[in-house]
Amino acid sequence: MPHPEPPIERPFQMQILRPDELLDAAQTLLADHDVGLGDTPSAHGRMQCAYALRDADGKLSVRYIVSQGANRPWGIWSVDAASGSLPSLANVLPLLGWYEREIQDLYGITFTDHPEPHPLVLHEGFIPSKPPLQTGFDPKAEPIRGHAEPFAEANMVGRDIQRLPFGLIRADVVESAQFVFHYIGEGILHYHPRLFYKHRAMEARFEGVPISTACVLAERVSGVDSVAHELAFSQAMEAALGWQAPLRAQVWRVILAELERLYNHLHYFGHLAKTTTLKVAEAEGIWLEEQVKQINGRLTGSRFLRGVIVPGGLRRDLDATGLAADLNALQPQIEDYLNTLANTRSYLDRLLTTGVLPRQVAFDQGATGPIERASDLDRDLRRDHGYALYPDLQFAVPTATEGDADARARVRDQEIRQSLHLIRQALNQLEPGAIRRTESTIDPAIDGMGLGWAEAVRGGLIYAVHWDAKAERLTRVKIKEPSFSNWRVFPFTVHDSNMMDYAINEASFGLSVAGADR
Amino acid sequence: MPLWTWFGIKKGRATTGWPESAGSDGQEGVLGLPKLNADLCTEGAQGCTNCVASCPSGAIALNGAGDQEQSIDLDYARCVGCQLCTETCPSGAFSPSDDWAFGVRDRADLSRLGRPAAPDKKLEEKWQKSLAGFGHSLHIRHVDAGSCNGCESEISALLNPFYNLHRLGIFFTPSPRFADLLLVTGPVTEVMREPLLRTFEAMPEPRWVMALGTCATGGGTNGGGYACHQGLDGILPVDIWLPGCPPNPAAIIEALLLLLDRRPQQVHGGRHDA
Ligand code: SF4
Ligand code: SF4
């Protein structure tokens, strides 16, 4: 079947706004969603993220990326920030709260009337007098030295209220983060995750990097999301340059992305089983994960599927021999495992009604991926803003309405089955052919930027990329990372819950700290 | 019989016998760090710097280009194994390989300029002596000092039924007070530096440190800048350096057993044993 060559459409519409127009724009966006949240939220607008941009002359602006609904171009609002201050939109669009604080920390642009204007990405005690990205990034620079100082947190004093800082170095092999609980007895009054201990300035590291090697960096933002990152980055470049990755590359991209979903989701169930003290189910989950990683290794040379995707297609061709047979052998084991888990009472007892995320909170705070889909928000970039081979394939987007840990697990259970289904369909479309095409059909100077996205394992991932006049080196890369979004949401399910359920609830979110911290 | 007990019994055994008896190491097809055969470089004298330009982590150095002394070096402590050099080199001096058992006791063994390509007997004997009083199982405290989580994913894999690390007498412990080995990932962000040092200080002697993953051995692509150091060099005394991005679980097992002197070091002077 010949692959239709879609006409190249601009994936976004740029709108220049004045600072005093921002609040109105935000309210209009919200009104749009209030009208229609009833049925198909994917059809309605939603703020995605905001980021600061320094142009060649050093002038700062802020860009907002807006979803204008399924199958409609993204909106980009560009606002001049030369004055050093903009009105905060966090009171209208709460999910912007963290983005604005990040911009404030790193670029020094302040946001008036911000509800929580404290540092976020930089920690108290490590804040330099000049914001680190105000004038540029130097990868050779020495880090800003400092000592930890007290940070702003909920002021909770009262009889019997205990404060428990958990971490930063916690039991087991986990990523570094600190969680501060205020609780009485078993009941959690307030929960504050302190992240960004792992902030490595990953976005800034792209500055000055040649487009040809930037995928190596994208793969190293969140290792277990390597494919989604290199894919979103590559698609951003391709859309801007008019490069059309050949069919064979598009097929492989789907297979790689779904293999990534598969090993991550299997790991997720192993971990969830661990928190519900099911030893055998824990072992089986991570054993299935290992088997997929070994398949990845045989297929690509990398257990994380790294080093294959590149702007224009693939770096090298892959050999599908044995892949279908390997997956056929694994599928009944995976299904048996998921079915057995879904019939385990002690497991369900712990998951049901645990960590409920209401739909409206999920929308307002920016939940994404399986987290939002388990709270009845039916969005998935593979379907709503199709890319690679996805528009040609059949798949369901599982959702649930309860918003609890069980719903989050059920959505992932169904996604595993859909991934296997997608890989099989994609393999059927694999025919010999070219794997990379880099003929420019668009003058890269037209927009001066590119936008690419992928539905990562953990949710919607967006790359906004900017480059120099010759389109050789990158000047700015913004990564809208799904774990950043979901970490912002997670505390809303922890306040007013109880200590016993915490670990299960956290596992049911399946977050990456490296991705959030970048 | 309870559901999961029966499930487990039905499944049988998944654990490999490797490396102490017959069995697969599980790394079929997995690429290691590239092999450098400097003798094959014919273009360098003509001014080719493809490899240096392609390397995203500054691992390749071309010395004395143009004259007779010309030489290439690859500092594996910085290499993330992205394979770009193998694609760009016109004369095949860099080639993909399955060399992944890169754990070494001395960082100098990770580059050609560091030391000759042969085991250092003196260092080995010194190591064996320092291990003499250590008779029990090995307990590890892991600290993430800014990883991308790829390294954590592979460390966690050690506990899956295939590698089943416990069979080798190696365990993870929550408390540094019970730990013999500090296993560090990431380039060390400045905010993680003090917590990392405090963890080390809390450990009883004898204690060892392993830098796991290229971020920790030399910064890789993620070290440096306003937030990060360039790995553990100059921050903690490192006993085992294990580059790889990430090192696969079998490479981690090799390095842990190298620490315990139960497996030999396989890289000397920047060259992996054939
Ligand atoms: S990081 Fe390693 S594999 Fe990649 S280009 Fe540099 S030397 Fe080659
Ligand atoms: S060494 Fe590689 S895999 Fe490990 S943390 Fe660093 S970037 Fe990630």
mmCIF file with all atom_site columns, N, CA, C and O and ligand atoms in Angstrom, chain A residues 216, chain B residues 32-34 51-52 54-60 74-76 78-86 88 94 214 221, ligand 1:
data_model
loop_
_atom_site.group_PDB
_atom_site.id
_atom_site.type_symbol
_atom_site.label_atom_id
_atom_site.label_alt_id
_atom_site.label_comp_id
_atom_site.label_asym_id
_atom_site.label_entity_id
_atom_site.label_seq_id
_atom_site.pdbx_PDB_ins_code
_atom_site.Cartn_x
_atom_site.Cartn_y
_atom_site.Cartn_z
_atom_site.occupancy
_atom_site.B_iso_or_equiv
_atom_site.pdbx_formal_charge
_atom_site.auth_seq_id
_atom_site.auth_comp_id
_atom_site.auth_asym_id
_atom_site.auth_atom_id
_atom_site.pdbx_PDB_model_num
ATOM   1   N  N   . VAL A 1 216 ? 20.928 12.643 20.649 1.00 0.00 ? 216 VAL A N   1
ATOM   2   C  CA  . VAL A 1 216 ? 21.661 11.985 21.738 1.00 0.00 ? 216 VAL A CA  1
ATOM   3   C  C   . VAL A 1 216 ? 21.299 12.645 23.070 1.00 0.00 ? 216 VAL A C   1
ATOM   4   O  O   . VAL A 1 216 ? 21.144 11.972 24.092 1.00 0.00 ? 216 VAL A O   1
ATOM   5   N  N   . GLY B 2 32  ? 28.074 -2.307 23.052 1.00 0.00 ? 32  GLY B N   1
ATOM   6   C  CA  . GLY B 2 32  ? 28.848 -1.726 24.145 1.00 0.00 ? 32  GLY B CA  1
ATOM   7   C  C   . GLY B 2 32  ? 29.391 -0.377 23.692 1.00 0.00 ? 32  GLY B C   1
ATOM   8   O  O   . GLY B 2 32  ? 28.807 0.306  22.851 1.00 0.00 ? 32  GLY B O   1
ATOM   9   N  N   . LEU B 2 33  ? 30.530 0.000  24.255 1.00 0.00 ? 33  LEU B N   1
ATOM   10  C  CA  . LEU B 2 33  ? 31.183 1.244  23.835 1.00 0.00 ? 33  LEU B CA  1
ATOM   11  C  C   . LEU B 2 33  ? 32.016 0.923  22.595 1.00 0.00 ? 33  LEU B C   1
ATOM   12  O  O   . LEU B 2 33  ? 32.463 -0.204 22.417 1.00 0.00 ? 33  LEU B O   1
ATOM   13  N  N   . PRO B 2 34  ? 32.218 1.920  21.712 1.00 0.00 ? 34  PRO B N   1
ATOM   14  C  CA  . PRO B 2 34  ? 32.873 1.610  20.431 1.00 0.00 ? 34  PRO B CA  1
ATOM   15  C  C   . PRO B 2 34  ? 34.326 1.191  20.626 1.00 0.00 ? 34  PRO B C   1
ATOM   16  O  O   . PRO B 2 34  ? 34.970 1.561  21.598 1.00 0.00 ? 34  PRO B O   1
ATOM   17  N  N   . CYS B 2 51  ? 35.464 12.533 13.817 1.00 0.00 ? 51  CYS B N   1
ATOM   18  C  CA  . CYS B 2 51  ? 35.106 11.860 15.065 1.00 0.00 ? 51  CYS B CA  1
ATOM   19  C  C   . CYS B 2 51  ? 34.985 12.880 16.197 1.00 0.00 ? 51  CYS B C   1
ATOM   20  O  O   . CYS B 2 51  ? 34.020 12.860 16.966 1.00 0.00 ? 51  CYS B O   1
ATOM   21  N  N   . VAL B 2 52  ? 35.936 13.783 16.274 1.00 0.00 ? 52  VAL B N   1
ATOM   22  C  CA  . VAL B 2 52  ? 35.920 14.784 17.342 1.00 0.00 ? 52  VAL B CA  1
ATOM   23  C  C   . VAL B 2 52  ? 34.670 15.645 17.223 1.00 0.00 ? 52  VAL B C   1
ATOM   24  O  O   . VAL B 2 52  ? 33.972 15.914 18.200 1.00 0.00 ? 52  VAL B O   1
ATOM   25  N  N   . SER B 2 54  ? 31.861 14.877 15.814 1.00 0.00 ? 54  SER B N   1
ATOM   26  C  CA  . SER B 2 54  ? 30.593 14.157 15.981 1.00 0.00 ? 54  SER B CA  1
ATOM   27  C  C   . SER B 2 54  ? 30.307 13.829 17.438 1.00 0.00 ? 54  SER B C   1
ATOM   28  O  O   . SER B 2 54  ? 29.163 13.624 17.817 1.00 0.00 ? 54  SER B O   1
ATOM   29  N  N   . CYS B 2 55  ? 31.333 13.766 18.264 1.00 0.00 ? 55  CYS B N   1
ATOM   30  C  CA  . CYS B 2 55  ? 31.144 13.247 19.619 1.00 0.00 ? 55  CYS B CA  1
ATOM   31  C  C   . CYS B 2 55  ? 30.423 14.272 20.503 1.00 0.00 ? 55  CYS B C   1
ATOM   32  O  O   . CYS B 2 55  ? 30.936 15.352 20.751 1.00 0.00 ? 55  CYS B O   1
ATOM   33  N  N   . PRO B 2 56  ? 29.226 13.928 20.982 1.00 0.00 ? 56  PRO B N   1
ATOM   34  C  CA  . PRO B 2 56  ? 28.449 14.899 21.752 1.00 0.00 ? 56  PRO B CA  1
ATOM   35  C  C   . PRO B 2 56  ? 28.944 15.067 23.189 1.00 0.00 ? 56  PRO B C   1
ATOM   36  O  O   . PRO B 2 56  ? 28.440 15.926 23.905 1.00 0.00 ? 56  PRO B O   1
ATOM   37  N  N   . SER B 2 57  ? 29.909 14.239 23.600 1.00 0.00 ? 57  SER B N   1
ATOM   38  C  CA  . SER B 2 57  ? 30.323 14.359 24.997 1.00 0.00 ? 57  SER B CA  1
ATOM   39  C  C   . SER B 2 57  ? 31.796 14.685 25.151 1.00 0.00 ? 57  SER B C   1
ATOM   40  O  O   . SER B 2 57  ? 32.352 14.593 26.238 1.00 0.00 ? 57  SER B O   1
ATOM   41  N  N   . GLY B 2 58  ? 32.442 15.058 24.048 1.00 0.00 ? 58  GLY B N   1
ATOM   42  C  CA  . GLY B 2 58  ? 33.848 15.456 24.128 1.00 0.00 ? 58  GLY B CA  1
ATOM   43  C  C   . GLY B 2 58  ? 34.771 14.337 24.586 1.00 0.00 ? 58  GLY B C   1
ATOM   44  O  O   . GLY B 2 58  ? 35.755 14.553 25.285 1.00 0.00 ? 58  GLY B O   1
ATOM   45  N  N   . ALA B 2 59  ? 34.464 13.089 24.162 1.00 0.00 ? 59  ALA B N   1
ATOM   46  C  CA  . ALA B 2 59  ? 35.252 11.949 24.624 1.00 0.00 ? 59  ALA B CA  1
ATOM   47  C  C   . ALA B 2 59  ? 36.483 11.698 23.751 1.00 0.00 ? 59  ALA B C   1
ATOM   48  O  O   . ALA B 2 59  ? 37.398 10.993 24.153 1.00 0.00 ? 59  ALA B O   1
ATOM   49  N  N   . ILE B 2 60  ? 36.483 12.284 22.537 1.00 0.00 ? 60  ILE B N   1
ATOM   50  C  CA  . ILE B 2 60  ? 37.563 11.972 21.593 1.00 0.00 ? 60  ILE B CA  1
ATOM   51  C  C   . ILE B 2 60  ? 38.535 13.136 21.491 1.00 0.00 ? 60  ILE B C   1
ATOM   52  O  O   . ILE B 2 60  ? 38.122 14.289 21.366 1.00 0.00 ? 60  ILE B O   1
ATOM   53  N  N   . LEU B 2 74  ? 40.432 7.983  22.997 1.00 0.00 ? 74  LEU B N   1
ATOM   54  C  CA  . LEU B 2 74  ? 39.018 7.974  23.350 1.00 0.00 ? 74  LEU B CA  1
ATOM   55  C  C   . LEU B 2 74  ? 38.965 7.794  24.861 1.00 0.00 ? 74  LEU B C   1
ATOM   56  O  O   . LEU B 2 74  ? 39.443 6.786  25.381 1.00 0.00 ? 74  LEU B O   1
ATOM   57  N  N   . ASP B 2 75  ? 38.411 8.781  25.544 1.00 0.00 ? 75  ASP B N   1
ATOM   58  C  CA  . ASP B 2 75  ? 38.302 8.684  26.998 1.00 0.00 ? 75  ASP B CA  1
ATOM   59  C  C   . ASP B 2 75  ? 36.956 8.029  27.330 1.00 0.00 ? 75  ASP B C   1
ATOM   60  O  O   . ASP B 2 75  ? 35.917 8.685  27.314 1.00 0.00 ? 75  ASP B O   1
ATOM   61  N  N   . TYR B 2 76  ? 37.005 6.730  27.610 1.00 0.00 ? 76  TYR B N   1
ATOM   62  C  CA  . TYR B 2 76  ? 35.756 6.008  27.856 1.00 0.00 ? 76  TYR B CA  1
ATOM   63  C  C   . TYR B 2 76  ? 35.002 6.539  29.071 1.00 0.00 ? 76  TYR B C   1
ATOM   64  O  O   . TYR B 2 76  ? 33.797 6.341  29.185 1.00 0.00 ? 76  TYR B O   1
ATOM   65  N  N   . ARG B 2 78  ? 34.089 9.349  29.472 1.00 0.00 ? 78  ARG B N   1
ATOM   66  C  CA  . ARG B 2 78  ? 33.130 10.344 28.974 1.00 0.00 ? 78  ARG B CA  1
ATOM   67  C  C   . ARG B 2 78  ? 32.219 9.798  27.875 1.00 0.00 ? 78  ARG B C   1
ATOM   68  O  O   . ARG B 2 78  ? 31.311 10.495 27.423 1.00 0.00 ? 78  ARG B O   1
ATOM   69  N  N   . CYS B 2 79  ? 32.456 8.579  27.433 1.00 0.00 ? 79  CYS B N   1
ATOM   70  C  CA  . CYS B 2 79  ? 31.749 8.063  26.248 1.00 0.00 ? 79  CYS B CA  1
ATOM   71  C  C   . CYS B 2 79  ? 30.369 7.533  26.615 1.00 0.00 ? 79  CYS B C   1
ATOM   72  O  O   . CYS B 2 79  ? 30.223 6.706  27.502 1.00 0.00 ? 79  CYS B O   1
ATOM   73  N  N   . VAL B 2 80  ? 29.331 8.011  25.900 1.00 0.00 ? 80  VAL B N   1
ATOM   74  C  CA  . VAL B 2 80  ? 27.971 7.560  26.156 1.00 0.00 ? 80  VAL B CA  1
ATOM   75  C  C   . VAL B 2 80  ? 27.536 6.460  25.171 1.00 0.00 ? 80  VAL B C   1
ATOM   76  O  O   . VAL B 2 80  ? 26.386 6.039  25.176 1.00 0.00 ? 80  VAL B O   1
ATOM   77  N  N   . GLY B 2 81  ? 28.463 6.020  24.326 1.00 0.00 ? 81  GLY B N   1
ATOM   78  C  CA  . GLY B 2 81  ? 28.136 4.906  23.432 1.00 0.00 ? 81  GLY B CA  1
ATOM   79  C  C   . GLY B 2 81  ? 27.079 5.232  22.399 1.00 0.00 ? 81  GLY B C   1
ATOM   80  O  O   . GLY B 2 81  ? 26.321 4.363  21.975 1.00 0.00 ? 81  GLY B O   1
ATOM   81  N  N   . CYS B 2 82  ? 27.018 6.490  21.958 1.00 0.00 ? 82  CYS B N   1
ATOM   82  C  CA  . CYS B 2 82  ? 25.971 6.884  21.011 1.00 0.00 ? 82  CYS B CA  1
ATOM   83  C  C   . CYS B 2 82  ? 26.253 6.353  19.612 1.00 0.00 ? 82  CYS B C   1
ATOM   84  O  O   . CYS B 2 82  ? 25.376 6.372  18.755 1.00 0.00 ? 82  CYS B O   1
ATOM   85  N  N   . GLN B 2 83  ? 27.481 5.894  19.366 1.00 0.00 ? 83  GLN B N   1
ATOM   86  C  CA  . GLN B 2 83  ? 27.882 5.285  18.078 1.00 0.00 ? 83  GLN B CA  1
ATOM   87  C  C   . GLN B 2 83  ? 28.029 6.295  16.944 1.00 0.00 ? 83  GLN B C   1
ATOM   88  O  O   . GLN B 2 83  ? 28.244 5.899  15.796 1.00 0.00 ? 83  GLN B O   1
ATOM   89  N  N   . LEU B 2 84  ? 27.922 7.597  17.224 1.00 0.00 ? 84  LEU B N   1
ATOM   90  C  CA  . LEU B 2 84  ? 28.039 8.570  16.119 1.00 0.00 ? 84  LEU B CA  1
ATOM   91  C  C   . LEU B 2 84  ? 29.428 8.521  15.495 1.00 0.00 ? 84  LEU B C   1
ATOM   92  O  O   . LEU B 2 84  ? 29.580 8.654  14.281 1.00 0.00 ? 84  LEU B O   1
ATOM   93  N  N   . CYS B 2 85  ? 30.466 8.307  16.317 1.00 0.00 ? 85  CYS B N   1
ATOM   94  C  CA  . CYS B 2 85  ? 31.825 8.257  15.761 1.00 0.00 ? 85  CYS B CA  1
ATOM   95  C  C   . CYS B 2 85  ? 31.970 7.090  14.795 1.00 0.00 ? 85  CYS B C   1
ATOM   96  O  O   . CYS B 2 85  ? 32.648 7.189  13.784 1.00 0.00 ? 85  CYS B O   1
ATOM   97  N  N   . THR B 2 86  ? 31.292 5.966  15.111 1.00 0.00 ? 86  THR B N   1
ATOM   98  C  CA  . THR B 2 86  ? 31.419 4.796  14.229 1.00 0.00 ? 86  THR B CA  1
ATOM   99  C  C   . THR B 2 86  ? 30.754 5.059  12.883 1.00 0.00 ? 86  THR B C   1
ATOM   100 O  O   . THR B 2 86  ? 31.115 4.461  11.881 1.00 0.00 ? 86  THR B O   1
ATOM   101 N  N   . THR B 2 88  ? 30.582 8.144  11.466 1.00 0.00 ? 88  THR B N   1
ATOM   102 C  CA  . THR B 2 88  ? 31.178 9.269  10.749 1.00 0.00 ? 88  THR B CA  1
ATOM   103 C  C   . THR B 2 88  ? 32.616 9.005  10.306 1.00 0.00 ? 88  THR B C   1
ATOM   104 O  O   . THR B 2 88  ? 33.123 9.656  9.398  1.00 0.00 ? 88  THR B O   1
ATOM   105 N  N   . PHE B 2 94  ? 36.858 3.728  14.238 1.00 0.00 ? 94  PHE B N   1
ATOM   106 C  CA  . PHE B 2 94  ? 35.883 3.484  15.306 1.00 0.00 ? 94  PHE B CA  1
ATOM   107 C  C   . PHE B 2 94  ? 34.867 2.467  14.794 1.00 0.00 ? 94  PHE B C   1
ATOM   108 O  O   . PHE B 2 94  ? 34.309 2.646  13.703 1.00 0.00 ? 94  PHE B O   1
ATOM   109 N  N   . THR B 2 214 ? 28.134 6.706  32.629 1.00 0.00 ? 214 THR B N   1
ATOM   110 C  CA  . THR B 2 214 ? 29.054 7.721  32.122 1.00 0.00 ? 214 THR B CA  1
ATOM   111 C  C   . THR B 2 214 ? 28.837 9.080  32.777 1.00 0.00 ? 214 THR B C   1
ATOM   112 O  O   . THR B 2 214 ? 29.774 9.840  32.960 1.00 0.00 ? 214 THR B O   1
ATOM   113 N  N   . THR B 2 221 ? 27.149 13.509 28.475 1.00 0.00 ? 221 THR B N   1
ATOM   114 C  CA  . THR B 2 221 ? 26.479 14.627 27.810 1.00 0.00 ? 221 THR B CA  1
ATOM   115 C  C   . THR B 2 221 ? 25.805 15.553 28.817 1.00 0.00 ? 221 THR B C   1
ATOM   116 O  O   . THR B 2 221 ? 25.414 16.664 28.461 1.00 0.00 ? 221 THR B O   1
HETATM 117 S  S1  . SF4 C 3 .   ? 30.159 9.425  22.991 1.00 0.00 ? 1   SF4 C S1  1
HETATM 118 FE FE1 . SF4 C 3 .   ? 31.373 7.606  22.565 1.00 0.00 ? 1   SF4 C FE1 1
HETATM 119 S  S2  . SF4 C 3 .   ? 30.254 6.558  20.944 1.00 0.00 ? 1   SF4 C S2  1
HETATM 120 FE FE2 . SF4 C 3 .   ? 29.481 8.681  20.984 1.00 0.00 ? 1   SF4 C FE2 1
HETATM 121 S  S3  . SF4 C 3 .   ? 30.754 9.774  19.501 1.00 0.00 ? 1   SF4 C S3  1
HETATM 122 FE FE3 . SF4 C 3 .   ? 31.720 10.053 21.513 1.00 0.00 ? 1   SF4 C FE3 1
HETATM 123 S  S4  . SF4 C 3 .   ? 33.229 8.375  21.601 1.00 0.00 ? 1   SF4 C S4  1
HETATM 124 FE FE4 . SF4 C 3 .   ? 31.808 7.840  19.947 1.00 0.00 ? 1   SF4 C FE4 1
#
